[in-house]
């Protein structure tokens, strides 16, 4: 091989390497953006659900409060992990002011922390 062929091969290899690197960086950035969006969606749904639950427990079971709770329950159904969905079902089936409700609250909080990867 003469010098021109070697330089040409090195140039093409460099171009291919640059293209692969750029593609990989774009793929990783896209994946990171999707992960951040999923985290934000889940966080918003969980905070809204917990707030609606608090209002329902502290204030009263008015139609507006029940509808608000139902709305956030549905938002969680869209974005929540299966573990969080089960914890929400367990919470809704537990009797207020009972040991089962306390256990359901603890299970829900643990499931949310695990899903959001926070402690």
PDB file of C-alpha atoms in Angstrom:
ATOM      1  CA  UNK A   1       0.000   0.000   0.000  1.00  0.00           C
ATOM      2  CA  UNK A   2       1.241   3.397  -0.763  1.00  0.00           C
ATOM      3  CA  UNK A   3       0.861   6.463   1.433  1.00  0.00           C
ATOM      4  CA  UNK A   4      -2.279   7.745  -0.321  1.00  0.00           C
ATOM      5  CA  UNK A   5      -4.161   4.475   0.238  1.00  0.00           C
ATOM      6  CA  UNK A   6      -3.182   4.431   3.920  1.00  0.00           C
ATOM      7  CA  UNK A   7      -4.254   8.043   4.431  1.00  0.00           C
ATOM      8  CA  UNK A   8      -7.526   7.389   2.576  1.00  0.00           C
ATOM      9  CA  UNK A   9      -8.273   4.318   4.702  1.00  0.00           C
ATOM     10  CA  UNK A  10      -7.474   6.237   7.885  1.00  0.00           C
ATOM     11  CA  UNK A  11      -9.698   9.110   6.777  1.00  0.00           C
ATOM     12  CA  UNK A  12     -12.638   6.830   5.988  1.00  0.00           C
ATOM     13  CA  UNK A  13     -12.117   5.021   9.301  1.00  0.00           C
ATOM     14  CA  UNK A  14     -12.101   8.347  11.103  1.00  0.00           C
ATOM     15  CA  UNK A  15     -15.303   9.432   9.392  1.00  0.00           C
ATOM     16  CA  UNK A  16     -17.019   6.133  10.212  1.00  0.00           C
ATOM     17  CA  UNK A  17     -15.803   6.396  13.803  1.00  0.00           C
ATOM     18  CA  UNK A  18     -17.177   9.929  14.063  1.00  0.00           C
ATOM     19  CA  UNK A  19     -20.532   8.850  12.657  1.00  0.00           C
ATOM     20  CA  UNK A  20     -20.771   5.916  15.058  1.00  0.00           C
ATOM     21  CA  UNK A  21     -19.793   8.120  18.018  1.00  0.00           C
ATOM     22  CA  UNK A  22     -22.353  10.772  17.061  1.00  0.00           C
ATOM     23  CA  UNK A  23     -25.074   8.149  16.618  1.00  0.00           C
ATOM     24  CA  UNK A  24     -24.248   6.578  19.991  1.00  0.00           C
ATOM     25  CA  UNK A  25     -24.276   9.964  21.747  1.00  0.00           C
ATOM     26  CA  UNK A  26     -27.638  10.850  20.168  1.00  0.00           C
ATOM     27  CA  UNK A  27     -29.062   7.484  21.219  1.00  0.00           C
ATOM     28  CA  UNK A  28     -27.866   7.919  24.803  1.00  0.00           C
ATOM     29  CA  UNK A  29     -29.193  11.491  24.976  1.00  0.00           C
ATOM     30  CA  UNK A  30     -32.569  10.335  23.680  1.00  0.00           C
ATOM     31  CA  UNK A  31     -32.704   7.501  26.205  1.00  0.00           C
ATOM     32  CA  UNK A  32     -31.748   9.885  29.025  1.00  0.00           C
ATOM     33  CA  UNK A  33     -34.475  12.312  27.966  1.00  0.00           C
ATOM     34  CA  UNK A  34     -37.066   9.523  27.934  1.00  0.00           C
ATOM     35  CA  UNK A  35     -35.970   8.375  31.407  1.00  0.00           C
ATOM     36  CA  UNK A  36     -36.209  11.922  32.762  1.00  0.00           C
ATOM     37  CA  UNK A  37     -39.663  12.348  31.232  1.00  0.00           C
ATOM     38  CA  UNK A  38     -40.871   9.046  32.710  1.00  0.00           C
ATOM     39  CA  UNK A  39     -39.539  10.052  36.126  1.00  0.00           C
ATOM     40  CA  UNK A  40     -41.283  13.439  35.955  1.00  0.00           C
ATOM     41  CA  UNK A  41     -44.579  11.860  34.841  1.00  0.00           C
ATOM     42  CA  UNK A  42     -44.467   9.323  37.651  1.00  0.00           C
ATOM     43  CA  UNK A  43     -43.447  11.892  40.242  1.00  0.00           C
ATOM     44  CA  UNK A  44     -46.254  14.240  39.226  1.00  0.00           C
ATOM     45  CA  UNK A  45     -48.828  11.437  39.285  1.00  0.00           C
ATOM     46  CA  UNK A  46     -47.681  10.130  42.663  1.00  0.00           C
ATOM     47  CA  UNK A  47     -47.565  13.558  44.314  1.00  0.00           C
ATOM     48  CA  UNK A  48     -51.013  14.377  42.906  1.00  0.00           C
ATOM     49  CA  UNK A  49     -52.394  11.046  44.103  1.00  0.00           C
ATOM     50  CA  UNK A  50     -50.959  11.447  47.590  1.00  0.00           C
ATOM     51  CA  UNK A  51     -52.321  14.996  47.813  1.00  0.00           C
ATOM     52  CA  UNK A  52     -55.791  13.884  46.681  1.00  0.00           C
ATOM     53  CA  UNK A  53     -55.642  11.018  49.183  1.00  0.00           C
ATOM     54  CA  UNK A  54     -54.666  13.444  51.956  1.00  0.00           C
ATOM     55  CA  UNK A  55     -57.545  15.775  51.102  1.00  0.00           C
ATOM     56  CA  UNK A  56     -59.980  12.858  51.056  1.00  0.00           C
ATOM     57  CA  UNK A  57     -58.762  11.622  54.445  1.00  0.00           C
ATOM     58  CA  UNK A  58     -58.511  15.017  56.151  1.00  0.00           C
ATOM     59  CA  UNK A  59     -61.450  16.929  54.689  1.00  0.00           C
ATOM     60  CA  UNK A  60     -64.395  14.888  53.543  1.00  0.00           C
ATOM     61  CA  UNK A  61     -65.621  12.568  50.849  1.00  0.00           C
ATOM     62  CA  UNK A  62     -67.375  15.238  48.826  1.00  0.00           C
ATOM     63  CA  UNK A  63     -68.037  14.602  45.144  1.00  0.00           C
ATOM     64  CA  UNK A  64     -65.296  17.030  44.159  1.00  0.00           C
ATOM     65  CA  UNK A  65     -62.745  15.315  46.412  1.00  0.00           C
ATOM     66  CA  UNK A  66     -63.774  11.857  45.205  1.00  0.00           C
ATOM     67  CA  UNK A  67     -63.486  12.968  41.574  1.00  0.00           C
ATOM     68  CA  UNK A  68     -60.078  14.505  42.236  1.00  0.00           C
ATOM     69  CA  UNK A  69     -58.915  11.277  43.879  1.00  0.00           C
ATOM     70  CA  UNK A  70     -60.284   9.273  40.948  1.00  0.00           C
ATOM     71  CA  UNK A  71     -58.471  11.499  38.468  1.00  0.00           C
ATOM     72  CA  UNK A  72     -55.105  11.000  40.167  1.00  0.00           C
ATOM     73  CA  UNK A  73     -55.807   7.296  40.577  1.00  0.00           C
ATOM     74  CA  UNK A  74     -56.275   7.083  36.808  1.00  0.00           C
ATOM     75  CA  UNK A  75     -53.092   9.084  36.179  1.00  0.00           C
ATOM     76  CA  UNK A  76     -51.223   6.587  38.332  1.00  0.00           C
ATOM     77  CA  UNK A  77     -52.808   3.714  36.413  1.00  0.00           C
ATOM     78  CA  UNK A  78     -51.190   5.104  33.264  1.00  0.00           C
ATOM     79  CA  UNK A  79     -47.634   5.583  34.551  1.00  0.00           C
ATOM     80  CA  UNK A  80     -47.220   3.527  37.741  1.00  0.00           C
ATOM     81  CA  UNK A  81     -45.274   0.322  38.065  1.00  0.00           C
ATOM     82  CA  UNK A  82     -47.270  -2.861  38.730  1.00  0.00           C
ATOM     83  CA  UNK A  83     -46.075  -2.802  42.345  1.00  0.00           C
ATOM     84  CA  UNK A  84     -47.437   0.722  42.887  1.00  0.00           C
ATOM     85  CA  UNK A  85     -50.719  -0.203  41.182  1.00  0.00           C
ATOM     86  CA  UNK A  86     -51.106  -3.147  43.570  1.00  0.00           C
ATOM     87  CA  UNK A  87     -50.305  -0.925  46.552  1.00  0.00           C
ATOM     88  CA  UNK A  88     -52.962   1.578  45.453  1.00  0.00           C
ATOM     89  CA  UNK A  89     -55.521  -1.221  45.118  1.00  0.00           C
ATOM     90  CA  UNK A  90     -54.579  -2.498  48.576  1.00  0.00           C
ATOM     91  CA  UNK A  91     -54.949   1.043  49.972  1.00  0.00           C
ATOM     92  CA  UNK A  92     -58.401   1.515  48.428  1.00  0.00           C
ATOM     93  CA  UNK A  93     -59.567  -1.835  49.820  1.00  0.00           C
ATOM     94  CA  UNK A  94     -58.367  -1.172  53.374  1.00  0.00           C
ATOM     95  CA  UNK A  95     -60.661   0.227  56.040  1.00  0.00           C
ATOM     96  CA  UNK A  96     -59.953   3.772  57.258  1.00  0.00           C
ATOM     97  CA  UNK A  97     -58.286   4.103  60.681  1.00  0.00           C
ATOM     98  CA  UNK A  98     -57.240   0.454  60.772  1.00  0.00           C
ATOM     99  CA  UNK A  99     -54.029  -1.517  60.968  1.00  0.00           C
ATOM    100  CA  UNK A 100     -54.681  -2.598  57.391  1.00  0.00           C
ATOM    101  CA  UNK A 101     -54.773   1.063  56.311  1.00  0.00           C
ATOM    102  CA  UNK A 102     -51.505   1.753  58.115  1.00  0.00           C
ATOM    103  CA  UNK A 103     -49.912  -1.228  56.369  1.00  0.00           C
ATOM    104  CA  UNK A 104     -51.371  -0.077  53.040  1.00  0.00           C
ATOM    105  CA  UNK A 105     -49.940   3.413  53.525  1.00  0.00           C
ATOM    106  CA  UNK A 106     -46.510   1.971  54.296  1.00  0.00           C
ATOM    107  CA  UNK A 107     -46.672  -0.388  51.325  1.00  0.00           C
ATOM    108  CA  UNK A 108     -47.679   2.452  49.001  1.00  0.00           C
ATOM    109  CA  UNK A 109     -44.882   4.734  50.154  1.00  0.00           C
ATOM    110  CA  UNK A 110     -42.295   1.964  49.854  1.00  0.00           C
ATOM    111  CA  UNK A 111     -43.532   1.068  46.370  1.00  0.00           C
ATOM    112  CA  UNK A 112     -43.383   4.683  45.219  1.00  0.00           C
ATOM    113  CA  UNK A 113     -39.869   5.134  46.624  1.00  0.00           C
ATOM    114  CA  UNK A 114     -38.735   1.974  44.873  1.00  0.00           C
ATOM    115  CA  UNK A 115     -40.338   3.006  41.581  1.00  0.00           C
ATOM    116  CA  UNK A 116     -38.799   6.487  41.697  1.00  0.00           C
ATOM    117  CA  UNK A 117     -35.496   5.100  43.026  1.00  0.00           C
ATOM    118  CA  UNK A 118     -35.471   7.460  45.985  1.00  0.00           C
ATOM    119  CA  UNK A 119     -35.103   6.619  49.643  1.00  0.00           C
TER     120      UNK A 119
END
